[in-house]
mmCIF file of C-alpha atoms in Angstrom:
data_model
loop_
_atom_site.group_PDB
_atom_site.id
_atom_site.type_symbol
_atom_site.label_atom_id
_atom_site.label_comp_id
_atom_site.label_asym_id
_atom_site.label_seq_id
_atom_site.Cartn_x
_atom_site.Cartn_y
_atom_site.Cartn_z
ATOM 1 C CA MET A 1 230.594 24.425 39.126
ATOM 2 C CA ALA A 2 233.707 23.609 37.197
ATOM 3 C CA ASP A 3 235.754 25.886 35.094
ATOM 4 C CA ALA A 4 235.846 23.522 32.178
ATOM 5 C CA GLU A 5 238.762 25.368 30.608
ATOM 6 C CA GLY A 6 241.150 25.155 33.525
ATOM 7 C CA ASN A 7 243.478 22.337 34.438
ATOM 8 C CA VAL A 8 242.294 19.756 36.890
ATOM 9 C CA TYR A 9 244.293 17.703 39.326
ATOM 10 C CA VAL A 10 243.230 14.030 39.405
ATOM 11 C CA TYR A 11 243.459 12.016 42.629
ATOM 12 C CA GLY A 12 241.831 8.777 41.747
ATOM 13 C CA VAL A 13 238.932 6.918 40.240
ATOM 14 C CA ALA A 14 236.005 5.314 42.025
ATOM 15 C CA SER A 15 232.709 3.837 41.026
ATOM 16 C CA ALA A 16 230.045 6.457 40.398
ATOM 17 C CA ALA A 17 227.474 4.171 41.983
ATOM 18 C CA GLU A 18 229.077 4.431 45.397
ATOM 19 C CA ARG A 19 229.384 7.965 46.574
ATOM 20 C CA ALA A 20 232.967 8.526 47.616
ATOM 21 C CA ARG A 21 233.298 10.729 50.632
ATOM 22 C CA LEU A 22 235.169 13.866 49.662
ATOM 23 C CA PRO A 23 237.180 16.057 52.000
ATOM 24 C CA ASP A 24 236.659 19.811 51.917
ATOM 25 C CA ALA A 25 240.004 20.684 50.474
ATOM 26 C CA GLY A 26 242.515 19.027 48.210
ATOM 27 C CA VAL A 27 245.677 20.236 46.545
ATOM 28 C CA ALA A 28 246.402 23.946 46.743
ATOM 29 C CA GLY A 29 243.392 24.292 49.038
ATOM 30 C CA ALA A 30 240.947 23.738 46.191
ATOM 31 C CA GLY A 31 237.653 21.936 46.672
ATOM 32 C CA VAL A 32 237.343 18.316 45.612
ATOM 33 C CA ARG A 33 234.655 17.296 43.162
ATOM 34 C CA ILE A 34 233.722 14.475 40.860
ATOM 35 C CA VAL A 35 233.831 14.121 37.092
ATOM 36 C CA GLU A 36 231.485 11.328 36.176
ATOM 37 C CA HIS A 37 231.359 9.243 33.035
ATOM 38 C CA ASP A 38 229.994 5.829 32.212
ATOM 39 C CA GLY A 39 229.669 4.654 35.803
ATOM 40 C CA LEU A 40 233.092 5.911 36.762
ATOM 41 C CA ALA A 41 233.844 8.874 39.007
ATOM 42 C CA ALA A 42 237.152 10.723 38.836
ATOM 43 C CA LEU A 43 238.028 12.697 41.971
ATOM 44 C CA VAL A 44 239.463 16.023 40.900
ATOM 45 C CA SER A 45 240.279 19.567 41.977
ATOM 46 C CA ASP A 46 240.509 22.678 39.855
ATOM 47 C CA LEU A 47 244.036 23.915 39.638
ATOM 48 C CA ASP A 48 244.810 27.564 39.101
ATOM 49 C CA SER A 49 248.528 27.503 39.328
ATOM 50 C CA GLY A 50 251.046 25.576 37.279
ATOM 51 C CA THR A 51 253.247 25.055 40.305
ATOM 52 C CA LEU A 52 252.762 22.674 43.187
ATOM 53 C CA VAL A 53 254.879 22.511 46.304
ATOM 54 C CA ALA A 54 255.456 18.792 46.449
ATOM 55 C CA ALA A 55 255.862 18.366 50.187
ATOM 56 C CA ARG A 56 252.536 20.055 50.872
ATOM 57 C CA GLU A 57 250.558 18.598 48.015
ATOM 58 C CA VAL A 58 251.662 15.030 48.609
ATOM 59 C CA ARG A 59 249.903 15.361 51.912
ATOM 60 C CA ALA A 60 246.789 16.811 50.317
ATOM 61 C CA HIS A 61 246.754 14.067 47.687
ATOM 62 C CA TRP A 62 247.071 11.426 50.360
ATOM 63 C CA ARG A 63 244.286 12.906 52.481
ATOM 64 C CA VAL A 64 241.818 12.973 49.623
ATOM 65 C CA ILE A 65 242.483 9.344 48.772
ATOM 66 C CA GLU A 66 242.358 8.273 52.408
ATOM 67 C CA ALA A 67 239.031 10.022 52.911
ATOM 68 C CA ALA A 68 237.475 8.570 49.787
ATOM 69 C CA ALA A 69 238.867 5.102 50.450
ATOM 70 C CA ALA A 70 237.176 5.065 53.832
ATOM 71 C CA SER A 71 233.820 4.907 52.081
ATOM 72 C CA THR A 72 234.494 3.176 48.782
ATOM 73 C CA THR A 73 237.110 1.506 46.595
ATOM 74 C CA VAL A 74 239.448 4.045 45.034
ATOM 75 C CA LEU A 75 242.041 3.524 42.344
ATOM 76 C CA PRO A 76 244.731 6.049 43.178
ATOM 77 C CA VAL A 77 246.175 8.002 40.274
ATOM 78 C CA ARG A 78 249.889 8.774 40.345
ATOM 79 C CA PHE A 79 250.721 11.856 42.367
ATOM 80 C CA ALA A 80 250.816 15.160 40.458
ATOM 81 C CA THR A 81 248.690 14.034 37.537
ATOM 82 C CA VAL A 82 247.065 17.070 35.967
ATOM 83 C CA LEU A 83 244.773 17.026 32.960
ATOM 84 C CA ALA A 84 243.562 19.846 30.757
ATOM 85 C CA GLY A 85 240.055 20.197 32.137
ATOM 86 C CA ASP A 86 237.024 18.004 32.740
ATOM 87 C CA ARG A 87 236.780 17.127 29.073
ATOM 88 C CA ALA A 88 240.302 15.682 29.182
ATOM 89 C CA VAL A 89 239.451 13.657 32.280
ATOM 90 C CA VAL A 90 236.741 11.965 30.266
ATOM 91 C CA ASP A 91 238.576 11.776 26.927
ATOM 92 C CA GLN A 92 241.961 10.727 28.220
ATOM 93 C CA LEU A 93 241.161 8.733 31.304
ATOM 94 C CA LEU A 94 237.601 7.588 31.897
ATOM 95 C CA GLU A 95 236.563 6.867 28.329
ATOM 96 C CA PRO A 96 239.640 5.119 26.881
ATOM 97 C CA GLN A 97 240.290 3.107 30.028
ATOM 98 C CA ALA A 98 236.681 2.463 31.009
ATOM 99 C CA ASP A 99 236.843 -1.316 30.712
ATOM 100 C CA ARG A 100 240.089 -1.629 32.551
ATOM 101 C CA LEU A 101 239.080 0.765 35.325
ATOM 102 C CA THR A 102 235.727 -0.895 35.796
ATOM 103 C CA GLU A 103 237.381 -4.284 35.971
ATOM 104 C CA LEU A 104 239.985 -3.033 38.438
ATOM 105 C CA LEU A 105 237.300 -1.523 40.652
ATOM 106 C CA ARG A 106 235.454 -4.788 40.564
ATOM 107 C CA SER A 107 238.495 -6.921 41.364
ATOM 108 C CA LEU A 108 239.738 -4.611 44.104
ATOM 109 C CA ALA A 109 236.387 -4.076 45.789
ATOM 110 C CA GLY A 110 236.469 -5.099 49.425
ATOM 111 C CA ARG A 111 240.238 -5.462 49.336
ATOM 112 C CA VAL A 112 242.928 -3.414 50.972
ATOM 113 C CA GLN A 113 246.645 -3.108 50.743
ATOM 114 C CA LEU A 114 248.757 -4.125 53.698
ATOM 115 C CA ALA A 115 252.431 -3.355 53.884
ATOM 116 C CA VAL A 116 255.130 -5.248 55.692
ATOM 117 C CA LYS A 117 258.490 -3.565 55.813
ATOM 118 C CA GLY A 118 261.584 -5.050 57.326
ATOM 119 C CA GLU A 119 264.295 -2.815 58.712
ATOM 120 C CA TYR A 120 267.701 -4.059 59.708
ATOM 121 C CA ASP A 121 269.154 -3.335 63.056
ATOM 122 C CA GLU A 122 272.305 -1.867 61.641
ATOM 123 C CA GLU A 123 274.605 -2.971 64.380
ATOM 124 C CA VAL A 124 273.356 -6.546 64.389
ATOM 125 C CA LEU A 125 273.622 -6.635 60.614
ATOM 126 C CA LEU A 126 277.155 -5.281 60.502
ATOM 127 C CA ARG A 127 278.323 -7.661 63.192
ATOM 128 C CA GLU A 128 276.879 -10.539 61.257
ATOM 129 C CA ILE A 129 278.669 -9.408 58.103
ATOM 130 C CA VAL A 130 282.014 -9.090 59.864
ATOM 131 C CA ARG A 131 281.543 -12.481 61.487
ATOM 132 C CA GLU A 132 280.485 -14.311 58.352
ATOM 133 C CA THR A 133 282.666 -12.655 55.743
ATOM 134 C CA PRO A 134 286.387 -13.377 56.085
ATOM 135 C CA ALA A 135 287.300 -10.736 53.512
ATOM 136 C CA VAL A 136 285.465 -8.097 55.498
ATOM 137 C CA SER A 137 286.940 -9.019 58.831
ATOM 138 C CA ALA A 138 290.453 -9.215 57.352
ATOM 139 C CA LEU A 139 290.143 -5.840 55.709
ATOM 140 C CA ARG A 140 288.637 -4.359 58.827
ATOM 141 C CA GLU A 141 291.615 -5.621 60.792
ATOM 142 C CA ARG A 142 294.023 -4.133 58.281
ATOM 143 C CA VAL A 143 292.294 -0.765 58.201
ATOM 144 C CA SER A 144 292.266 -0.533 61.959
ATOM 145 C CA THR A 145 296.005 -0.937 62.219
ATOM 146 C CA ARG A 146 296.934 1.723 59.720
ATOM 147 C CA PRO A 147 296.706 5.491 59.817
ATOM 148 C CA GLU A 148 293.586 6.915 58.273
ATOM 149 C CA ALA A 149 295.348 8.635 55.381
ATOM 150 C CA ALA A 150 297.096 5.431 54.351
ATOM 151 C CA SER A 151 293.961 3.326 54.401
ATOM 152 C CA TYR A 152 291.669 5.448 52.242
ATOM 153 C CA TYR A 153 291.314 2.947 49.407
ATOM 154 C CA ASP A 154 291.120 0.028 51.783
ATOM 155 C CA ARG A 155 288.276 1.748 53.574
ATOM 156 C CA ILE A 156 286.411 2.322 50.355
ATOM 157 C CA ARG A 157 286.929 -1.312 49.455
ATOM 158 C CA LEU A 158 285.764 -2.354 52.909
ATOM 159 C CA GLY A 159 282.616 -0.280 52.628
ATOM 160 C CA GLU A 160 281.980 -1.631 49.166
ATOM 161 C CA LEU A 161 282.281 -5.191 50.410
ATOM 162 C CA VAL A 162 279.936 -4.428 53.282
ATOM 163 C CA SER A 163 277.480 -2.816 50.922
ATOM 164 C CA GLY A 164 277.577 -5.884 48.686
ATOM 165 C CA GLU A 165 276.956 -8.137 51.650
ATOM 166 C CA ILE A 166 273.968 -6.023 52.648
ATOM 167 C CA GLY A 167 272.577 -6.453 49.139
ATOM 168 C CA ARG A 168 273.020 -10.202 49.313
ATOM 169 C CA ARG A 169 271.244 -10.345 52.637
ATOM 170 C CA ARG A 170 268.408 -8.225 51.322
ATOM 171 C CA THR A 171 267.823 -10.707 48.534
ATOM 172 C CA ARG A 172 267.896 -13.624 50.917
ATOM 173 C CA ASP A 173 265.734 -12.003 53.564
ATOM 174 C CA GLN A 174 263.156 -10.862 51.045
ATOM 175 C CA ARG A 175 262.871 -14.399 49.745
ATOM 176 C CA MET A 176 262.322 -15.665 53.254
ATOM 177 C CA ALA A 177 259.715 -13.003 53.955
ATOM 178 C CA LEU A 178 257.815 -13.782 50.754
ATOM 179 C CA ALA A 179 257.737 -17.443 51.651
ATOM 180 C CA ALA A 180 256.202 -16.586 55.016
ATOM 181 C CA PHE A 181 253.169 -15.037 53.334
ATOM 182 C CA GLU A 182 252.471 -17.692 50.759
ATOM 183 C CA GLY A 183 248.789 -18.356 50.611
ATOM 184 C CA HIS A 184 247.860 -15.359 52.731
ATOM 185 C CA ALA A 185 247.416 -12.692 50.064
ATOM 186 C CA GLU A 186 245.681 -12.449 46.730
ATOM 187 C CA SER A 187 248.568 -10.629 45.181
ATOM 188 C CA ILE A 188 251.991 -9.430 46.279
ATOM 189 C CA VAL A 189 254.286 -6.672 45.097
ATOM 190 C CA ALA A 190 257.867 -6.650 46.301
ATOM 191 C CA ASN A 191 259.295 -3.161 46.168
ATOM 192 C CA GLU A 192 262.912 -2.304 46.376
ATOM 193 C CA PRO A 193 263.351 -0.999 49.918
ATOM 194 C CA ARG A 194 263.628 2.753 49.741
ATOM 195 C CA SER A 195 264.793 3.418 53.233
ATOM 196 C CA ALA A 196 268.512 2.882 53.523
ATOM 197 C CA ASN A 197 268.278 0.271 56.246
ATOM 198 C CA GLY A 198 265.350 -1.464 54.617
ATOM 199 C CA ALA A 199 265.552 -5.223 54.244
ATOM 200 C CA PHE A 200 262.374 -5.645 52.239
ATOM 201 C CA ASP A 201 259.246 -3.728 51.416
ATOM 202 C CA LEU A 202 256.260 -5.875 50.563
ATOM 203 C CA ALA A 203 252.737 -4.902 49.602
ATOM 204 C CA PHE A 204 249.884 -7.380 49.898
ATOM 205 C CA LEU A 205 246.400 -7.319 48.525
ATOM 206 C CA VAL A 206 244.104 -8.759 51.134
ATOM 207 C CA SER A 207 240.388 -9.050 51.448
ATOM 208 C CA ARG A 208 239.130 -6.696 54.150
ATOM 209 C CA ASP A 209 237.745 -9.558 56.181
ATOM 210 C CA LYS A 210 241.102 -11.355 56.106
ATOM 211 C CA VAL A 211 243.023 -8.473 57.607
ATOM 212 C CA ASP A 212 242.822 -9.873 61.123
ATOM 213 C CA ALA A 213 244.066 -13.261 60.017
ATOM 214 C CA PHE A 214 247.010 -11.670 58.267
ATOM 215 C CA GLY A 215 248.538 -10.825 61.629
ATOM 216 C CA ALA A 216 249.499 -14.465 62.178
ATOM 217 C CA PRO A 217 252.094 -14.758 59.401
ATOM 218 C CA VAL A 218 253.396 -11.290 60.296
ATOM 219 C CA ARG A 219 254.061 -12.385 63.839
ATOM 220 C CA ALA A 220 255.527 -15.714 62.743
ATOM 221 C CA LEU A 221 257.926 -13.923 60.432
ATOM 222 C CA SER A 222 258.850 -11.468 63.136
ATOM 223 C CA GLU A 223 259.750 -14.306 65.437
ATOM 224 C CA ALA A 224 261.765 -16.058 62.771
ATOM 225 C CA LEU A 225 263.738 -12.902 62.083
ATOM 226 C CA GLY A 226 264.664 -12.282 65.685
ATOM 227 C CA ASP A 227 266.549 -9.092 66.390
ATOM 228 C CA ARG A 228 268.140 -8.886 62.954
ATOM 229 C CA ILE A 229 265.147 -7.293 61.311
ATOM 230 C CA ARG A 230 262.389 -5.311 62.855
ATOM 231 C CA LEU A 231 259.055 -5.441 61.083
ATOM 232 C CA ARG A 232 256.669 -2.625 60.500
ATOM 233 C CA TYR A 233 253.164 -3.645 59.610
ATOM 234 C CA LEU A 234 251.121 -0.898 58.008
ATOM 235 C CA GLY A 235 247.661 -0.475 56.673
ATOM 236 C CA PRO A 236 245.039 -0.849 55.571
ATOM 237 C CA LEU A 237 245.828 1.301 52.576
ATOM 238 C CA PRO A 238 244.019 1.909 49.316
ATOM 239 C CA PRO A 239 245.420 -0.490 46.715
ATOM 240 C CA TYR A 240 248.141 1.839 45.413
ATOM 241 C CA SER A 241 250.444 -0.967 44.362
ATOM 242 C CA PHE A 242 247.826 -2.997 42.551
ATOM 243 C CA VAL A 243 246.401 -0.654 39.969
ATOM 244 C CA ASP A 244 249.029 -0.741 37.284
ATOM 245 C CA GLU A 245 249.312 -2.739 34.103
ATOM 246 C CA GLN A 246 250.635 -6.062 35.234
ATOM 247 C CA ARG A 247 247.870 -6.679 37.660
ATOM 248 C CA ALA A 248 245.257 -5.749 35.128
ATOM 249 C CA GLN A 249 246.466 -8.541 32.911
ATOM 250 C CA GLY A 250 244.829 -11.304 34.784
ATOM 251 C CA ALA A 251 243.509 -12.706 37.965
ATOM 252 C CA PRO A 252 246.042 -13.507 40.628
ATOM 253 C CA SER A 253 247.416 -16.943 40.099
ATOM 254 C CA TRP A 254 247.184 -17.881 43.728
ATOM 255 C CA ALA A 255 245.122 -17.060 46.716
ATOM 256 C CA MET B 1 263.781 7.998 63.723
ATOM 257 C CA ALA B 2 261.908 6.925 66.735
ATOM 258 C CA VAL B 3 260.688 3.395 66.804
ATOM 259 C CA GLY B 4 258.474 2.183 69.561
ATOM 260 C CA THR B 5 259.647 -0.524 71.858
ATOM 261 C CA PRO B 6 258.510 -3.867 70.581
ATOM 262 C CA SER B 7 255.838 -5.275 72.759
ATOM 263 C CA SER B 8 254.182 -8.600 72.376
ATOM 264 C CA GLY B 9 251.146 -7.087 70.730
ATOM 265 C CA TYR B 10 252.652 -4.623 68.338
ATOM 266 C CA LEU B 11 252.139 -6.820 65.294
ATOM 267 C CA GLU B 12 248.620 -7.877 66.185
ATOM 268 C CA ARG B 13 247.108 -5.585 63.640
ATOM 269 C CA PRO B 14 248.444 -3.197 61.041
ATOM 270 C CA LYS B 15 249.288 0.268 62.183
ATOM 271 C CA PRO B 16 247.400 3.020 60.410
ATOM 272 C CA SER B 17 249.948 4.655 58.225
ATOM 273 C CA GLY B 18 251.214 8.173 58.418
ATOM 274 C CA LEU B 19 252.342 10.043 55.358
ATOM 275 C CA ALA B 20 255.990 9.255 56.002
ATOM 276 C CA ASP B 21 255.175 5.554 55.822
ATOM 277 C CA VAL B 22 253.448 5.692 52.496
ATOM 278 C CA ILE B 23 255.284 8.423 50.689
ATOM 279 C CA GLU B 24 257.149 6.054 48.367
ATOM 280 C CA VAL B 25 253.916 4.375 47.495
ATOM 281 C CA ILE B 26 252.215 7.665 46.699
ATOM 282 C CA LEU B 27 255.081 8.855 44.548
ATOM 283 C CA ASP B 28 255.771 5.587 42.765
ATOM 284 C CA LYS B 29 252.433 3.888 42.425
ATOM 285 C CA GLY B 30 249.061 4.600 40.995
ATOM 286 C CA LEU B 31 247.407 4.852 37.639
ATOM 287 C CA VAL B 32 249.506 6.580 35.040
ATOM 288 C CA ILE B 33 247.813 8.709 32.445
ATOM 289 C CA ASP B 34 249.772 9.410 29.286
ATOM 290 C CA ALA B 35 248.416 12.752 28.213
ATOM 291 C CA TYR B 36 248.985 14.739 31.338
ATOM 292 C CA VAL B 37 249.640 18.435 31.656
ATOM 293 C CA ARG B 38 253.080 19.216 32.955
ATOM 294 C CA VAL B 39 253.138 21.165 36.189
ATOM 295 C CA SER B 40 256.175 22.308 38.093
ATOM 296 C CA LEU B 41 256.733 20.496 41.295
ATOM 297 C CA ILE B 42 258.813 22.360 43.786
ATOM 298 C CA GLY B 43 260.917 20.099 45.899
ATOM 299 C CA ILE B 44 259.986 16.840 44.246
ATOM 300 C CA GLU B 45 263.581 15.791 43.702
ATOM 301 C CA ILE B 46 264.050 15.609 47.434
ATOM 302 C CA LEU B 47 261.104 13.323 47.826
ATOM 303 C CA THR B 48 262.034 11.006 45.023
ATOM 304 C CA ILE B 49 265.744 10.783 45.643
ATOM 305 C CA ASP B 50 266.678 7.206 45.222
ATOM 306 C CA ALA B 51 268.359 5.584 48.171
ATOM 307 C CA ARG B 52 270.355 3.415 45.845
ATOM 308 C CA ILE B 53 272.207 6.350 44.392
ATOM 309 C CA VAL B 54 273.365 7.376 47.801
ATOM 310 C CA ILE B 55 274.247 3.884 48.834
ATOM 311 C CA ALA B 56 276.537 3.408 45.867
ATOM 312 C CA SER B 57 278.594 6.480 46.658
ATOM 313 C CA VAL B 58 282.118 6.527 47.966
ATOM 314 C CA ASP B 59 280.825 8.593 50.806
ATOM 315 C CA THR B 60 278.561 5.808 51.877
ATOM 316 C CA TYR B 61 281.283 3.212 51.530
ATOM 317 C CA LEU B 62 283.409 5.263 53.865
ATOM 318 C CA ARG B 63 280.564 5.508 56.334
ATOM 319 C CA PHE B 64 280.050 1.756 56.259
ATOM 320 C CA ALA B 65 283.764 1.232 56.753
ATOM 321 C CA GLU B 66 283.670 3.550 59.716
ATOM 322 C CA ALA B 67 280.608 1.867 61.207
ATOM 323 C CA VAL B 68 282.186 -1.555 60.803
ATOM 324 C CA GLY B 69 285.415 -0.297 62.298
ATOM 325 C CA ARG B 70 283.605 1.011 65.334
ATOM 326 C CA LEU B 71 282.013 -2.317 66.172
ATOM 327 C CA ASN B 72 283.250 -3.753 69.377
ATOM 328 C CA LEU B 73 283.577 -7.356 68.389
ATOM 329 C CA ALA B 74 284.302 -8.570 71.882
ATOM 330 C CA GLU B 75 280.802 -7.526 72.673
ATOM 331 C CA ALA B 76 279.490 -9.516 69.761
ATOM 332 C CA ASP B 77 280.611 -12.806 71.169
ATOM 333 C CA ASP B 78 277.595 -14.983 71.403
ATOM 334 C CA SER B 79 278.537 -16.494 74.729
ATOM 335 C CA GLN B 80 276.552 -14.722 77.372
ATOM 336 C CA GLY B 81 279.413 -14.374 79.793
ATOM 337 C CA LEU B 82 279.794 -11.820 82.499
ATOM 338 C CA PRO B 83 282.431 -9.790 80.653
ATOM 339 C CA GLU B 84 280.018 -9.284 77.841
ATOM 340 C CA LEU B 85 277.233 -8.179 80.090
ATOM 341 C CA MET B 86 279.482 -5.672 81.745
ATOM 342 C CA GLU B 87 280.726 -4.482 78.412
ATOM 343 C CA SER B 88 277.256 -3.842 77.139
ATOM 344 C CA MET B 89 276.319 -2.042 80.308
ATOM 345 C CA THR B 90 279.265 0.279 80.097
ATOM 346 C CA SER B 91 278.961 0.933 76.412
ATOM 347 C CA GLY B 92 275.328 1.770 76.209
ATOM 348 C CA GLY B 93 276.104 4.416 73.648
ATOM 349 C CA ALA B 94 277.559 2.017 71.132
ATOM 350 C CA LYS B 95 274.296 1.386 69.409
ATOM 351 C CA SER B 96 273.400 4.981 68.876
ATOM 352 C CA LYS B 97 276.847 5.640 67.519
ATOM 353 C CA THR B 98 276.764 2.874 64.968
ATOM 354 C CA SER B 99 273.278 3.509 63.795
ATOM 355 C CA GLY B 100 274.693 6.479 61.957
ATOM 356 C CA ALA B 101 275.560 5.227 58.526
ATOM 357 C CA LEU B 102 272.224 3.902 57.419
ATOM 358 C CA GLU B 103 270.104 6.408 59.259
ATOM 359 C CA ALA B 104 271.989 9.369 57.892
ATOM 360 C CA VAL B 105 271.135 8.290 54.399
ATOM 361 C CA LYS B 106 267.529 7.809 55.270
ATOM 362 C CA GLU B 107 267.180 11.218 56.794
ATOM 363 C CA LYS B 108 268.249 12.785 53.573
ATOM 364 C CA ILE B 109 265.368 11.112 51.868
ATOM 365 C CA THR B 110 262.404 11.543 54.107
ATOM 366 C CA GLY B 111 263.632 14.359 56.249
ATOM 367 C CA GLY B 112 263.624 11.747 58.959
ATOM 368 C CA ASP B 113 260.242 12.680 60.254
ATOM 369 C CA ASP B 114 257.783 10.159 61.315
ATOM 370 C CA ASP B 115 254.587 11.686 60.201
ATOM 371 C CA ASP B 116 252.875 13.430 63.009
ATOM 372 C CA ASP B 117 250.347 15.035 60.823
ATOM 373 C CA ASP B 118 251.058 18.561 61.827
ATOM 374 C CA GLY B 119 251.195 20.077 58.390
ATOM 375 C CA ASP B 120 253.371 22.972 59.452
ATOM 376 C CA ASP B 121 256.666 21.182 59.098
ATOM 377 C CA ASP B 122 256.315 20.614 55.409
ATOM 378 C CA GLU B 123 258.529 23.433 54.383
ATOM 379 C CA LYS B 124 261.600 21.999 55.940
ATOM 380 C CA LYS B 125 261.764 19.492 53.155
ATOM 381 C CA THR B 126 262.136 22.086 50.485
ATOM 382 C CA PRO B 127 265.193 22.962 48.495
ATOM 383 C CA SER B 128 267.967 23.369 51.029
ATOM 384 C CA ARG B 129 268.033 19.663 51.632
ATOM 385 C CA SER B 130 268.410 18.850 48.022
ATOM 386 C CA ARG B 131 271.438 16.753 47.372
ATOM 387 C CA ARG B 132 271.013 15.742 43.863
ATOM 388 C CA SER B 133 268.420 16.213 41.238
ATOM 389 C CA SER B 134 269.676 13.532 38.968
ATOM 390 C CA GLY B 135 266.995 12.207 36.703
ATOM 391 C CA SER B 136 268.038 8.656 37.291
ATOM 392 C CA SER B 137 265.637 8.152 40.098
ATOM 393 C CA SER B 138 262.545 8.008 38.022
ATOM 394 C CA GLY B 139 262.767 4.382 37.025
ATOM 395 C CA SER B 140 260.536 1.840 38.541
ATOM 396 C CA SER B 141 262.065 0.505 41.668
ATOM 397 C CA SER B 142 259.741 -2.319 42.110
ATOM 398 C CA SER B 143 259.530 -5.768 40.817
ATOM 399 C CA ARG B 144 256.460 -7.771 40.702
ATOM 400 C CA ARG B 145 256.217 -11.022 42.465
ATOM 401 C CA ARG B 146 253.857 -13.727 41.819
ATOM 402 C CA LYS B 147 253.968 -17.272 42.691
ATOM 403 C CA SER B 148 254.980 -19.116 39.591
ATOM 404 C CA SER B 149 253.155 -22.327 40.282
#
């Protein structure tokens, strides 16, 4: 079935013992199939072209992993990973990393990733910064009383100060958010917020049967944050954030 | 981007994620294999553009300055007096005006679309929106947290 000579796109790795459900089509419309070795199953598609349109294929990649994760535990592989044929999937992924992958599959089985993202209400945040930062309110005053052309550097300085204050608040708010989830997750990854008004972006590894209980700290945090930060609570996701090196180095130190 | 009105139950359980919600995770996370075959990715620089680069720009500083300058501080007074109520009634547009600086940056990154799963809008994220293809966005933007007890 496979053209063993062609390149293959790799979506993720699952246990060969549990049959992952595969969608009809993956990247570039190609079928999705499995390369099996030593109890591990890599989910792959044959790739004819050397060019992928990222916006379309990100979606395809995501759909394949979502579909498979609905029926089994999947270790997602980084987007746009292409190997030189089935042989390379075995020689460069499944064989050399067999122990680690097997252990990861074992430790992540029955667990999902939940995400809690905090987004600032920009107006509330800026008001707070003006109110609490004398340098900002003074400079704001000064800028407002001078013609635009004459205040160019003051405005840059003002924006820089504001930006710095936002950074400080991000640090503080992330710390507060992390504290709210202590004891509720097996592992936590704090990502740098990627959206511009992001306050924090946290990923939690949670046992599937604890997902319902996880709502309690989310709501408590939301109440504590008031209208400053709006929470988005997403999931369950495959454990994207928990498959890299650091996690593989040991069991979570708290639960 | 549209955000639903908070209701008492909206944090009861996690919301199934759309692609827009998980795109950073898909691009940044996952198993990394060393010996991969290089393929060309069209449009990837738009998807990976790092918000921090934009935020550190003079342009952004000026937008923050403008947003801060626009704030009506009288309205911010915490006392819930009548003047304030009237002010907020008559200036209902203030919020949408000031939400510009941060949102504008975000739109450049995700195209601003909440994922609605209708595959046909993918193309709008391709090259014309590219602002920068600087390689500096490839670093890991995450830090790992673990309780140190």
